[in-house]
Tab-separated table of N, CA, C and O in Angstrom:
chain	number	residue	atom	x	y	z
A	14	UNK	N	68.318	104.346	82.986
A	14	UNK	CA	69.395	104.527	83.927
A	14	UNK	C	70.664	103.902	83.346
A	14	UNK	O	70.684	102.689	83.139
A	15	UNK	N	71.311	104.370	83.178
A	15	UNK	CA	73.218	104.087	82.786
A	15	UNK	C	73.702	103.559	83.545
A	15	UNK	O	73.653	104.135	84.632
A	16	UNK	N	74.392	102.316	83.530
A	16	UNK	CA	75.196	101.337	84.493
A	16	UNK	C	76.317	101.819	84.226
A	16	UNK	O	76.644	102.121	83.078
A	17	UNK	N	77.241	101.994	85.487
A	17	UNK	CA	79.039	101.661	85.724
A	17	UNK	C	78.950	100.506	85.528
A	17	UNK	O	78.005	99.746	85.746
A	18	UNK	N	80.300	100.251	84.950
A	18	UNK	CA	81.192	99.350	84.506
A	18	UNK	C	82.402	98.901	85.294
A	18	UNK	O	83.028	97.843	85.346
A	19	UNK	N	82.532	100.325	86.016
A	19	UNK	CA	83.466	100.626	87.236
A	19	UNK	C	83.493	99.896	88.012
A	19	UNK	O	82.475	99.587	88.631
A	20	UNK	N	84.972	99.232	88.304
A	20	UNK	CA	85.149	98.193	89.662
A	20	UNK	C	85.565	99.129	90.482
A	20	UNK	O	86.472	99.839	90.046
A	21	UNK	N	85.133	99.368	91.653
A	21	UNK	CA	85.203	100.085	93.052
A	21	UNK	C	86.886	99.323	94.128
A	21	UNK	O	87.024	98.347	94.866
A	22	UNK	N	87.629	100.191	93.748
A	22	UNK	CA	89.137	99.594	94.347
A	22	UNK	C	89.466	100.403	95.437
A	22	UNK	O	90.604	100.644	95.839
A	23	UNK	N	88.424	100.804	95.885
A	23	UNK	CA	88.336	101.566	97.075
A	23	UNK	C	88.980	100.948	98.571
A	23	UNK	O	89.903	101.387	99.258
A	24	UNK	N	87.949	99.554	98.800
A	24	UNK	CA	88.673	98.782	99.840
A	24	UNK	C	89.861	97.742	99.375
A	24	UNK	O	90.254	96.876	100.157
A	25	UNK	N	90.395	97.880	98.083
A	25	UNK	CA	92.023	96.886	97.710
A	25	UNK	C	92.797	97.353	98.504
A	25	UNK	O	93.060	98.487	98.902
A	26	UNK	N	93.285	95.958	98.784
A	26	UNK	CA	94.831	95.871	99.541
A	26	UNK	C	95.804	95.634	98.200
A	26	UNK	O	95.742	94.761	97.334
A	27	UNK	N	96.862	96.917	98.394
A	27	UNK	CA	97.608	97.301	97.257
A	27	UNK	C	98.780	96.294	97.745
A	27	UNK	O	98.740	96.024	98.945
A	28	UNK	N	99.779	95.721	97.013
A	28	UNK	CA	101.001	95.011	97.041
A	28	UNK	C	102.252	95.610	96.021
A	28	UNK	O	102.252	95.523	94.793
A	29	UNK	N	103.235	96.192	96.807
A	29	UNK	CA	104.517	96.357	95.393
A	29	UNK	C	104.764	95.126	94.645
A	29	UNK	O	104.673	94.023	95.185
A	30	UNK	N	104.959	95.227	93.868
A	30	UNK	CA	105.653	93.503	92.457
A	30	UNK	C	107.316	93.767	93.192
A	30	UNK	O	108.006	94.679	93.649
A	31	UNK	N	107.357	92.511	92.972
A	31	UNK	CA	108.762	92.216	93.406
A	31	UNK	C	109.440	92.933	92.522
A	31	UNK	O	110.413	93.571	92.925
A	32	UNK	N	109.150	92.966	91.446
A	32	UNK	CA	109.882	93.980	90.159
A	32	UNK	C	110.331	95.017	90.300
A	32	UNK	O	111.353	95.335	89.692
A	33	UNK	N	109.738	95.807	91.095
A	33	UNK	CA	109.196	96.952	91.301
A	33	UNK	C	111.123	97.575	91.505
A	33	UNK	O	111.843	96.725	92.029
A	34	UNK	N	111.689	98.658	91.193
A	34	UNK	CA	112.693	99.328	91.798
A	34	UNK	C	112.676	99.322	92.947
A	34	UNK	O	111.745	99.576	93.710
A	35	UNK	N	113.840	98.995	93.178
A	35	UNK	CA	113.981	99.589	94.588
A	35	UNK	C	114.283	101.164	95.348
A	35	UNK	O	114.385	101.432	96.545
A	36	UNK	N	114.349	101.796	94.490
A	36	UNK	CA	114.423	103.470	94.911
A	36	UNK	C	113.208	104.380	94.779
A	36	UNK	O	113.158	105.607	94.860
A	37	UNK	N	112.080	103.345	94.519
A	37	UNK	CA	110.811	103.810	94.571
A	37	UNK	C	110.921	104.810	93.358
A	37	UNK	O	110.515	105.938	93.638
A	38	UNK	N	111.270	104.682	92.384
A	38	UNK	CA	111.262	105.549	91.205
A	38	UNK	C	110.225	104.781	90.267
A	38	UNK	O	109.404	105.586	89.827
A	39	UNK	N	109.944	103.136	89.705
A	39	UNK	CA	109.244	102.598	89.256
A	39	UNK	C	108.561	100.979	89.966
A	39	UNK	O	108.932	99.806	89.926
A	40	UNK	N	107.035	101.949	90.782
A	40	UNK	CA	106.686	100.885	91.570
A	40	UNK	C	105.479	100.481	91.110
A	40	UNK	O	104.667	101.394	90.963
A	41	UNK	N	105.116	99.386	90.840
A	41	UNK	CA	104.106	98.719	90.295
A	41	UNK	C	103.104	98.113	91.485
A	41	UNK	O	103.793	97.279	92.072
A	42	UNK	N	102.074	98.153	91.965
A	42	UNK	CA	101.514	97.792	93.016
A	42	UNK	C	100.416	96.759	91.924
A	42	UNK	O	100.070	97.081	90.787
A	43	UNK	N	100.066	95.605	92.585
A	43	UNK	CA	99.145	95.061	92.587
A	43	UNK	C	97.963	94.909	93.435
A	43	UNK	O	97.841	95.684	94.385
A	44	UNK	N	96.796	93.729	93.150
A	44	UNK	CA	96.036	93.513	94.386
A	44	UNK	C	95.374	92.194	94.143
A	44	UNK	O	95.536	91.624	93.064
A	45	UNK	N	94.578	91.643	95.165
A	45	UNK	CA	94.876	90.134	95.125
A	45	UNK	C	93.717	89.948	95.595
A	45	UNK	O	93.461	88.808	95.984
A	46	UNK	N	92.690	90.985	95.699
A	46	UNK	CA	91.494	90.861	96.279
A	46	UNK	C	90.118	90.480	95.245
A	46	UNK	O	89.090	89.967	95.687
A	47	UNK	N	90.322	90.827	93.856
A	47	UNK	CA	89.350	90.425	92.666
A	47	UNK	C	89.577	89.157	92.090
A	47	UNK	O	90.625	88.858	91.517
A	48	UNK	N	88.442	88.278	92.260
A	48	UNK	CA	88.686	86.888	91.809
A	48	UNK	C	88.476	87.195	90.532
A	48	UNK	O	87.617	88.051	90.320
A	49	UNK	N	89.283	86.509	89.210
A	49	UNK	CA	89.065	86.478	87.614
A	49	UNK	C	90.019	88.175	87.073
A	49	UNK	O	90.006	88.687	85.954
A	50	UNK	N	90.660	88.613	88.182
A	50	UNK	CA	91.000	89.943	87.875
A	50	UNK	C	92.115	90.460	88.655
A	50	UNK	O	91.961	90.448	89.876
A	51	UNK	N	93.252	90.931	88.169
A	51	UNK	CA	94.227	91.367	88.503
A	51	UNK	C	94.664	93.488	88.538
A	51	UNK	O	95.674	93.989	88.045
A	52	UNK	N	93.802	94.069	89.090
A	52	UNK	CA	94.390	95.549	89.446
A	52	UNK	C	95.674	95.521	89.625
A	52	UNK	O	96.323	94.837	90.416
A	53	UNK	N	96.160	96.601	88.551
A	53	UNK	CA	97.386	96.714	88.379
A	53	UNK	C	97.433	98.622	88.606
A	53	UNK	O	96.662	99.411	88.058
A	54	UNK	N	98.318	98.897	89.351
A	54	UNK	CA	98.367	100.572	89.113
A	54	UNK	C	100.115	101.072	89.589
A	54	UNK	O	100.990	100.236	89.817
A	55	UNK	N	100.335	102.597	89.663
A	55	UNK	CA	101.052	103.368	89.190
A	55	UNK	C	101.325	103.609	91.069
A	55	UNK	O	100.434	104.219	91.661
A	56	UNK	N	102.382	103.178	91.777
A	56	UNK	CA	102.097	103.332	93.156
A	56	UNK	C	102.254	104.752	93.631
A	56	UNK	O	101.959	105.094	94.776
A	57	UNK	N	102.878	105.824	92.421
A	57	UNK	CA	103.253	107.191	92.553
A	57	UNK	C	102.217	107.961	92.557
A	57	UNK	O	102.411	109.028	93.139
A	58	UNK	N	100.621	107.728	91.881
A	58	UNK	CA	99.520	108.022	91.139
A	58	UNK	C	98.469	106.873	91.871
A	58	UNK	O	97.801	106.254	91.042
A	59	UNK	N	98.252	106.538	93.172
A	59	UNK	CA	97.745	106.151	93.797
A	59	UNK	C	95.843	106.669	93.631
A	59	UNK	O	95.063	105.816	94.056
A	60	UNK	N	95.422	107.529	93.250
A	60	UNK	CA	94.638	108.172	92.885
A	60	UNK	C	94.360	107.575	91.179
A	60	UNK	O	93.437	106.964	90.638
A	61	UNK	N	95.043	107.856	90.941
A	61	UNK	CA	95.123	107.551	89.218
A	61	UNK	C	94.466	106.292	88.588
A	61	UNK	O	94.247	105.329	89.323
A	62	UNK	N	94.161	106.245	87.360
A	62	UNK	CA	93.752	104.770	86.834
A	62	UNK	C	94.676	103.959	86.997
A	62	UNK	O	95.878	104.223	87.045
A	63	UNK	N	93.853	102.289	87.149
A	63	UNK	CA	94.343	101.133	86.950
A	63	UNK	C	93.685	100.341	86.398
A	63	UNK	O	92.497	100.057	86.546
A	64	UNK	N	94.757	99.787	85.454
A	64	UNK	CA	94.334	98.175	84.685
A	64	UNK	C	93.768	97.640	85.497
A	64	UNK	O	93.911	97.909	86.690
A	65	UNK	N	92.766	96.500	84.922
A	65	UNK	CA	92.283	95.611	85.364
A	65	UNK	C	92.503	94.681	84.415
A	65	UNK	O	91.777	94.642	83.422
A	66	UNK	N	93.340	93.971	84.558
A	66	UNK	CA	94.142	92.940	83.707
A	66	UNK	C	93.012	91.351	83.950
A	66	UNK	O	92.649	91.203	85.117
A	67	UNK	N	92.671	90.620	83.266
A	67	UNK	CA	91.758	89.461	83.398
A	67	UNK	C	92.537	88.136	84.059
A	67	UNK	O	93.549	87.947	83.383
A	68	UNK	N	92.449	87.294	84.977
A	68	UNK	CA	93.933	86.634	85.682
A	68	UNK	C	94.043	85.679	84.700
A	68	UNK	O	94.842	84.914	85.240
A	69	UNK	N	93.714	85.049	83.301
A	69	UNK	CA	94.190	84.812	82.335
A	69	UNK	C	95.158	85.216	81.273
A	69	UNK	O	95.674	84.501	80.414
A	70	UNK	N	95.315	86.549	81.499
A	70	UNK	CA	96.075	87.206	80.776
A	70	UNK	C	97.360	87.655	81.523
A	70	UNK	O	98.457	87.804	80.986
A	71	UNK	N	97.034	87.879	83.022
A	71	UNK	CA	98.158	87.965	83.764
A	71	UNK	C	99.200	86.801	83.692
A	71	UNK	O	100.409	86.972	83.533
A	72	UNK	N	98.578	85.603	83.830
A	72	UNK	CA	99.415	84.491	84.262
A	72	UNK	C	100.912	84.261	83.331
A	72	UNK	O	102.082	84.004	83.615
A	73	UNK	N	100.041	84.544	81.931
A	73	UNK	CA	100.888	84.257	80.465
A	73	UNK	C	102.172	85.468	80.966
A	73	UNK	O	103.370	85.185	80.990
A	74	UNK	N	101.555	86.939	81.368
A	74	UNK	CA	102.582	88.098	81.638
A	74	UNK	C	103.586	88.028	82.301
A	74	UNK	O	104.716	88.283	81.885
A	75	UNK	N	103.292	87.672	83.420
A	75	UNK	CA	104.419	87.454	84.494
A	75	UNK	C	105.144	86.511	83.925
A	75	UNK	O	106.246	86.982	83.645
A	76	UNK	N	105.023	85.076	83.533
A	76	UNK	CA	105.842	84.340	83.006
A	76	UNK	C	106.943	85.077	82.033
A	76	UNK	O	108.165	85.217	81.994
A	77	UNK	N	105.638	85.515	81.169
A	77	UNK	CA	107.144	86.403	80.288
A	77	UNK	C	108.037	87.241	81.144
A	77	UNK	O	109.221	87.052	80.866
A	78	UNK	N	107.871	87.958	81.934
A	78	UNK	CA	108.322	88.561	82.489
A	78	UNK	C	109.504	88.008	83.466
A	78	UNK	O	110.567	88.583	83.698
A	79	UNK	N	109.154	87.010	83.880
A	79	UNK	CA	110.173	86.388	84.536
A	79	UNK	C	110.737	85.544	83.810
A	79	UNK	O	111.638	84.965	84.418
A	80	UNK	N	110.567	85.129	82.496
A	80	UNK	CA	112.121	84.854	81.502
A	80	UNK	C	112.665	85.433	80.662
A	80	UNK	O	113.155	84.990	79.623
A	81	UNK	N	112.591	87.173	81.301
A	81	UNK	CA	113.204	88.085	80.321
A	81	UNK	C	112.565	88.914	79.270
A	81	UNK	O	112.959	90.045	78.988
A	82	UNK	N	111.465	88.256	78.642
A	82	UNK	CA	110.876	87.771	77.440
A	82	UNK	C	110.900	89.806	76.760
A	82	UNK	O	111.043	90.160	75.590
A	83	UNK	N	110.723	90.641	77.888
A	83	UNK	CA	110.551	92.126	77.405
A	83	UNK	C	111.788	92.542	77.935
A	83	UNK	O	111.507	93.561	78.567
A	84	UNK	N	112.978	92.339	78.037
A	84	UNK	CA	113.933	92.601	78.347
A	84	UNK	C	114.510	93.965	77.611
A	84	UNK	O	113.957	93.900	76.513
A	85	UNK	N	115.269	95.096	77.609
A	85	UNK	CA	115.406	96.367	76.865
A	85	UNK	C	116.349	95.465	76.142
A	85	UNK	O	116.876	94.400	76.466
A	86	UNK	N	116.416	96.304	74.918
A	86	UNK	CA	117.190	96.206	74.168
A	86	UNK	C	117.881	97.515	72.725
A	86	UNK	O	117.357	98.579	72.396
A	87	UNK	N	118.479	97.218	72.466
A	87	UNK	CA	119.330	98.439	71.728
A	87	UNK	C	119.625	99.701	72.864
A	87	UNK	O	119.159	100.838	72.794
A	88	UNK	N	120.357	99.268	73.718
A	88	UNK	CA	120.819	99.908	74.588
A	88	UNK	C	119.731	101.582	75.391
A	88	UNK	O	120.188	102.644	75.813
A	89	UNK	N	118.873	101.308	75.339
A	89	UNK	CA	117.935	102.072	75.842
A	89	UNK	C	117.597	101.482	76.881
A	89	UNK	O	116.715	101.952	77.599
């Protein structure tokens, strides 16, 4: 018999990132319900895949993220 690997995000409570646009053009939803694990998805593509980011790896992200750290550059 073949095991899933598959986490079931069926009952997640989705959250927009503060990041997120405000014209709903680029919305990032999270969820806060997997201990050791951060679901990350596409709030347009609600259906669609999502990361499952490890909350070790998140923590380091957001930081960058909130000092710029991926900021655009060369005018794109």
């Amino acid at each position: 018999m073949k095991r899933s690997n598959r986490l079931d995000l069926n009952s997640a409570r989705w959250r927009k990132s503060s990041y997120s646009n405000g014209d709903g053009a680029d919305c990032v939803e999270v969820s806060d319900d997997f201990p050791g694990l951060v679901p990350v998805r596409d709030s347009k593509d609600p259906e669609g895949p999502a990361l499952c980011i490890p909350d070790g790896a998140w923590r380091p992200f957001i930081t960058a993220v909130k000092s710029a750290a991926f900021s655009r550059r060369g005018g794109r």
